[in-house]
CSV table of N, CA and C in Angstrom, one decimal:
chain,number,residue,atom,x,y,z
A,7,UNK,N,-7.9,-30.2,-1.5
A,7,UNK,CA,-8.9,-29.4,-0.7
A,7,UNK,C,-9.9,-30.2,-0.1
A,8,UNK,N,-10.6,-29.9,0.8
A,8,UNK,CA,-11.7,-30.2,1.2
A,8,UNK,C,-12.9,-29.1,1.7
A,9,UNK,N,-14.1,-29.6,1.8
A,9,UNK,CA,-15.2,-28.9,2.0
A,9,UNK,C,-16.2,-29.7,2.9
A,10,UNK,N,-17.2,-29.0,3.4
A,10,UNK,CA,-18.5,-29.1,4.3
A,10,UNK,C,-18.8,-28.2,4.6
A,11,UNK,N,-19.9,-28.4,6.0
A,11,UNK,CA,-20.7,-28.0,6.5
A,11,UNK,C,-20.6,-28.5,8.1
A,12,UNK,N,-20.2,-27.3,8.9
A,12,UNK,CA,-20.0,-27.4,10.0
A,12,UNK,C,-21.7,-27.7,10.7
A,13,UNK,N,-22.5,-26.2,10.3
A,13,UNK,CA,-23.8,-26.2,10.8
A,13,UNK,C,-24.9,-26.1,9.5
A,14,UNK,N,-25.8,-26.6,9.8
A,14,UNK,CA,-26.9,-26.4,8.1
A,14,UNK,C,-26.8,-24.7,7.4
A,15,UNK,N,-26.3,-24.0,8.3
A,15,UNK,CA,-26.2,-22.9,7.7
A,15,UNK,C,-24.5,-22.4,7.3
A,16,UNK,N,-23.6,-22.6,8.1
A,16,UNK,CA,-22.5,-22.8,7.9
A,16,UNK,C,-21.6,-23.6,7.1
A,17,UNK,N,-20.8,-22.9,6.3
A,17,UNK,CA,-19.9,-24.3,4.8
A,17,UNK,C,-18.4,-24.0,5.3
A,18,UNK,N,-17.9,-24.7,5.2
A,18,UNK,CA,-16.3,-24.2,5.2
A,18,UNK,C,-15.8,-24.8,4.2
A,19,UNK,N,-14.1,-24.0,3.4
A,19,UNK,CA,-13.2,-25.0,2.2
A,19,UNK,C,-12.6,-24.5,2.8
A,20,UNK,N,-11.2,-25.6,3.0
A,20,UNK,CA,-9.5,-25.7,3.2
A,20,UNK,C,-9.0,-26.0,2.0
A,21,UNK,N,-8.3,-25.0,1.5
A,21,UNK,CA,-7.3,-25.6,-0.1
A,21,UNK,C,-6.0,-25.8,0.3
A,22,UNK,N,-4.9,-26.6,0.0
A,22,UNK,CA,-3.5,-26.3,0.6
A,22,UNK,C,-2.7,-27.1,-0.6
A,23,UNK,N,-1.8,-26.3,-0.9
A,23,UNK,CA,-0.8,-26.7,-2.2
A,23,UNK,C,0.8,-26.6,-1.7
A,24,UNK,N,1.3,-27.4,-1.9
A,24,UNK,CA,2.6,-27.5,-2.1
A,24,UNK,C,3.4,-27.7,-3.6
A,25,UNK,N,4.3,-27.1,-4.0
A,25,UNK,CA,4.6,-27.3,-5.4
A,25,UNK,C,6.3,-26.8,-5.1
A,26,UNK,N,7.0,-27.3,-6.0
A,26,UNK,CA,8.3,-27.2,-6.5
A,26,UNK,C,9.0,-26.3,-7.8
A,27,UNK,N,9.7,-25.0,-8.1
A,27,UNK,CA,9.8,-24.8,-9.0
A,27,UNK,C,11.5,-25.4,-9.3
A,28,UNK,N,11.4,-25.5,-10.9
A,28,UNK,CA,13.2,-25.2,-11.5
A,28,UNK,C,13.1,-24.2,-12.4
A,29,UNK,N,12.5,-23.4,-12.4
A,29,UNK,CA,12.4,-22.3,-13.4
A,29,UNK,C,11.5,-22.8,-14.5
A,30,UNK,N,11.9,-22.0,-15.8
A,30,UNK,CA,11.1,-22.1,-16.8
A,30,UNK,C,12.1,-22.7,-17.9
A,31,UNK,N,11.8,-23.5,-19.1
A,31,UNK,CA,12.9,-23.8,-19.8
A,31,UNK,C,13.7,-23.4,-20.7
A,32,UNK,N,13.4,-21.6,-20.7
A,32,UNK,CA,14.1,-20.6,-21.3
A,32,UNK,C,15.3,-19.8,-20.2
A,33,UNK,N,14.4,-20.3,-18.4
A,33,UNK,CA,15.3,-19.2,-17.4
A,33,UNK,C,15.3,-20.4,-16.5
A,34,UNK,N,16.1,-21.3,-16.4
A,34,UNK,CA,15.8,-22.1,-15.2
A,34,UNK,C,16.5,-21.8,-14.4
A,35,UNK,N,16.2,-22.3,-13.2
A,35,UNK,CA,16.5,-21.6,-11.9
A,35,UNK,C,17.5,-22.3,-11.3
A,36,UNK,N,18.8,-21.8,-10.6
A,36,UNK,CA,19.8,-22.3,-9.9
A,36,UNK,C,19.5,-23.2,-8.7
A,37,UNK,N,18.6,-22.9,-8.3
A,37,UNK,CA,18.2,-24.2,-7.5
A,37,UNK,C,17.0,-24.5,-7.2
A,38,UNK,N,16.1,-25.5,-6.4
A,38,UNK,CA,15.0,-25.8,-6.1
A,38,UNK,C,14.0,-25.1,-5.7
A,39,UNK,N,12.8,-24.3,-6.1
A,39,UNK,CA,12.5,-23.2,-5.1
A,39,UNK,C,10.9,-23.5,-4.6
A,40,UNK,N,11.2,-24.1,-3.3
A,40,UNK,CA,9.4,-24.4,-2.7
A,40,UNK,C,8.3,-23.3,-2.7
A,41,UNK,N,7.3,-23.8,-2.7
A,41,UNK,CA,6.2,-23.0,-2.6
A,41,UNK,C,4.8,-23.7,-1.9
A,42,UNK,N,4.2,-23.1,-0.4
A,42,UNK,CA,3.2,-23.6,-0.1
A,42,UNK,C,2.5,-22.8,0.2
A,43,UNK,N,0.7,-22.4,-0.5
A,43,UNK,CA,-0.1,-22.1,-0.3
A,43,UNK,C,-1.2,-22.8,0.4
A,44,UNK,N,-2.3,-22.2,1.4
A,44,UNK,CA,-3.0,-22.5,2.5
A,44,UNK,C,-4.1,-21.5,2.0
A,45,UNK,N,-5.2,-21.6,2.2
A,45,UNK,CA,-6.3,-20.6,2.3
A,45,UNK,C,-7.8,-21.3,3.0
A,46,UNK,N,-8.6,-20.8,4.2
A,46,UNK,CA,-9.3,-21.2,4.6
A,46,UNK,C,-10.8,-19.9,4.5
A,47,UNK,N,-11.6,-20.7,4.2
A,47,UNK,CA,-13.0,-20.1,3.9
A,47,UNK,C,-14.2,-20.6,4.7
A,48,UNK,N,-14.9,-19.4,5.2
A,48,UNK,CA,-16.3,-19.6,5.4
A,48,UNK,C,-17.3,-19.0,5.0
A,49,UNK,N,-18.6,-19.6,4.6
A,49,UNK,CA,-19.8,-18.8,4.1
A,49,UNK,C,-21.0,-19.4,5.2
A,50,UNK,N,-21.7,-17.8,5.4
A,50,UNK,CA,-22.8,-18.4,6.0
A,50,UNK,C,-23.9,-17.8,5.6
A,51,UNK,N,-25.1,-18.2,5.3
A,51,UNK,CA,-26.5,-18.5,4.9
A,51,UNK,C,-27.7,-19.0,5.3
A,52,UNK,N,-28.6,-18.6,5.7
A,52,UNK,CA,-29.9,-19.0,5.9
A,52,UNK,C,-31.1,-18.4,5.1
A,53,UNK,N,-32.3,-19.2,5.4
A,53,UNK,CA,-33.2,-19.3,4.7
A,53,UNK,C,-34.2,-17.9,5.2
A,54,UNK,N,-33.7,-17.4,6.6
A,54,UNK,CA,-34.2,-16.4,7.3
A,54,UNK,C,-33.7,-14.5,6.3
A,55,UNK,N,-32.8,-15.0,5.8
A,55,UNK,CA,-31.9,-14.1,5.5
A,55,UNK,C,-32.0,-13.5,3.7
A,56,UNK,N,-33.0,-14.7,3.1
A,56,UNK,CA,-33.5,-14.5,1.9
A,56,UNK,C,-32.9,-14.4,0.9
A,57,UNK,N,-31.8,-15.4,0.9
A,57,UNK,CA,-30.8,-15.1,-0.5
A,57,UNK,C,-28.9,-14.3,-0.2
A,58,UNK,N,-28.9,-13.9,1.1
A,58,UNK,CA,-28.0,-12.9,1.5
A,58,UNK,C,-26.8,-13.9,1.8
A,59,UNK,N,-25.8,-14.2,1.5
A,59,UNK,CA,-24.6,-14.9,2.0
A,59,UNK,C,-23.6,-13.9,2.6
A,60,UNK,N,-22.7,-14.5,3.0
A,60,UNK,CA,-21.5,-13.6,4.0
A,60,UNK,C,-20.3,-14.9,4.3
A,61,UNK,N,-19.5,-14.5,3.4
A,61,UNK,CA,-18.2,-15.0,3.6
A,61,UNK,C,-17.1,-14.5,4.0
A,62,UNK,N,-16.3,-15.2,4.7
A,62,UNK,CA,-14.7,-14.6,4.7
A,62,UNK,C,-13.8,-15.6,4.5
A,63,UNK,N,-12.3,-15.5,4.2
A,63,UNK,CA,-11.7,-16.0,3.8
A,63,UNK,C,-10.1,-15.5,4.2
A,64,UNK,N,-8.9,-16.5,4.6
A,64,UNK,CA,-7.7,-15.9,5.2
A,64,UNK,C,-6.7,-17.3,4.0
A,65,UNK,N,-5.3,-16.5,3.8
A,65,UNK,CA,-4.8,-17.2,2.8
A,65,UNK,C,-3.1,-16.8,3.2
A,66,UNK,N,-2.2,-17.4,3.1
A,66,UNK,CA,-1.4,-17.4,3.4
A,66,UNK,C,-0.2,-18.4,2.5
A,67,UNK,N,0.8,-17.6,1.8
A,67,UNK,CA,1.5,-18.2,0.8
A,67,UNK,C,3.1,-18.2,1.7
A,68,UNK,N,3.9,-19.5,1.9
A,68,UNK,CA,5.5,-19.5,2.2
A,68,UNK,C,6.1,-19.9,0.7
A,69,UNK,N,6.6,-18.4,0.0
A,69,UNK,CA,6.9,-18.8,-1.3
A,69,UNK,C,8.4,-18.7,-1.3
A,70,UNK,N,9.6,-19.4,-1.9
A,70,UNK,CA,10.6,-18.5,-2.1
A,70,UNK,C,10.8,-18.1,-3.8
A,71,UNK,N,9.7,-18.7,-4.5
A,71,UNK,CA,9.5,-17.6,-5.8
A,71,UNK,C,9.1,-16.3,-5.6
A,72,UNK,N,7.7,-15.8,-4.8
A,72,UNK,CA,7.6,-14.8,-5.1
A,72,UNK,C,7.4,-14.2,-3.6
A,73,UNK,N,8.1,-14.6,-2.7
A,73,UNK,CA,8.2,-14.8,-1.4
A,73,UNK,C,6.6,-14.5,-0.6
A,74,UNK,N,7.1,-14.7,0.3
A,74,UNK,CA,5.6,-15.1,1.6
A,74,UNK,C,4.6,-13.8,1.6
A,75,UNK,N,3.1,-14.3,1.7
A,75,UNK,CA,2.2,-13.2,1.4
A,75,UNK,C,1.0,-13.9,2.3
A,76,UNK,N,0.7,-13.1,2.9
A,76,UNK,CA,-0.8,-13.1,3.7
A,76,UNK,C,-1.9,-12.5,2.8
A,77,UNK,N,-3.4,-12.9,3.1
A,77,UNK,CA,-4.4,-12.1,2.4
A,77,UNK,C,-5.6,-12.3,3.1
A,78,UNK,N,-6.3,-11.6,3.3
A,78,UNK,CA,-7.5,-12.1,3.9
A,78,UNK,C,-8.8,-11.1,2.7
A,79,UNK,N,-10.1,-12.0,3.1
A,79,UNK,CA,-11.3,-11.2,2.1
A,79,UNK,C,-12.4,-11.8,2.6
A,80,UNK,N,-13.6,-10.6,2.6
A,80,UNK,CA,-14.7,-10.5,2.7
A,80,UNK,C,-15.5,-10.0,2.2
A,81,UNK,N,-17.0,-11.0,1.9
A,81,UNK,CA,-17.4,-11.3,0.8
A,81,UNK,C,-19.3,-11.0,1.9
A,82,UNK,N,-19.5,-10.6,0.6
A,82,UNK,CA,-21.1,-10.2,0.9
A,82,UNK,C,-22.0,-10.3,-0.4
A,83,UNK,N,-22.8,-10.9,-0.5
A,83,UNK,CA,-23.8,-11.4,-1.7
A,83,UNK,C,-25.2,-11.6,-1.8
A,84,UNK,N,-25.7,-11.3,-2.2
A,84,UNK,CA,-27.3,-11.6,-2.8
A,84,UNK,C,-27.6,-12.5,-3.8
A,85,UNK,N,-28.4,-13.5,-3.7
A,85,UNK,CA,-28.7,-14.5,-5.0
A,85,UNK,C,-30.5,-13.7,-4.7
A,86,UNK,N,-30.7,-14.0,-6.0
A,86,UNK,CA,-32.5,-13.7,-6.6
A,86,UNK,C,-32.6,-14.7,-7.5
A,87,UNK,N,-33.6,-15.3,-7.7
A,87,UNK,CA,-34.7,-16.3,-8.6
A,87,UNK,C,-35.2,-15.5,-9.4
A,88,UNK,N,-35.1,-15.6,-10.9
A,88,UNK,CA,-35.8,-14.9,-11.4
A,88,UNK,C,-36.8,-15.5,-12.0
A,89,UNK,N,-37.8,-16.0,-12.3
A,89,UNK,CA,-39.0,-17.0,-12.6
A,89,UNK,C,-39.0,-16.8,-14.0
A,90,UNK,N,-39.2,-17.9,-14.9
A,90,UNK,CA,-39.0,-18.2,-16.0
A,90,UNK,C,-40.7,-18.0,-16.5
A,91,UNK,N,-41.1,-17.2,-17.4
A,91,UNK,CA,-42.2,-17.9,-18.1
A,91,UNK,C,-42.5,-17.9,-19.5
């Protein structure tokens, strides 16, 4: 994966996996079965905005385990401080 910061307010993550199955070693599997997952994320934030984030996110699996799946999600959040005394 990787991560940054496009703009001081702006973050992005790229995750991407590639993996191989042979089954399990009670059901192993007749032949080699690929699997690559991809998912890309943004959050955005400012100081104007007071705590409020807004993210979205798109994901996209080429499986022949549990075959091919798209997904996308959107994400809305509030952080608060709560002061210790």
């Amino acid at each position: 994966g990787i991560s940054g910061n496009i703009h001081p307010n702006l973050r992005y993550r790229a995750l991407m996996t590639y993996s191989r199955s042979w089954g399990t070693p009670l059901i192993p599997s007749v032949k080699i079965r690929d699997q690559f997952s991809t998912m890309l994320e943004a959050t955005y934030t400012s100081r104007k905005l007071n705590g409020w984030l807004f993210s979205g996110a798109v994901a996209y699996d080429k499986s022949q385990v549990i075959g091919d799946n798209t997904g996308m999600q959107v994400k809305v959040s509030k952080t608060f401080d709560i002061p210790l005394k």
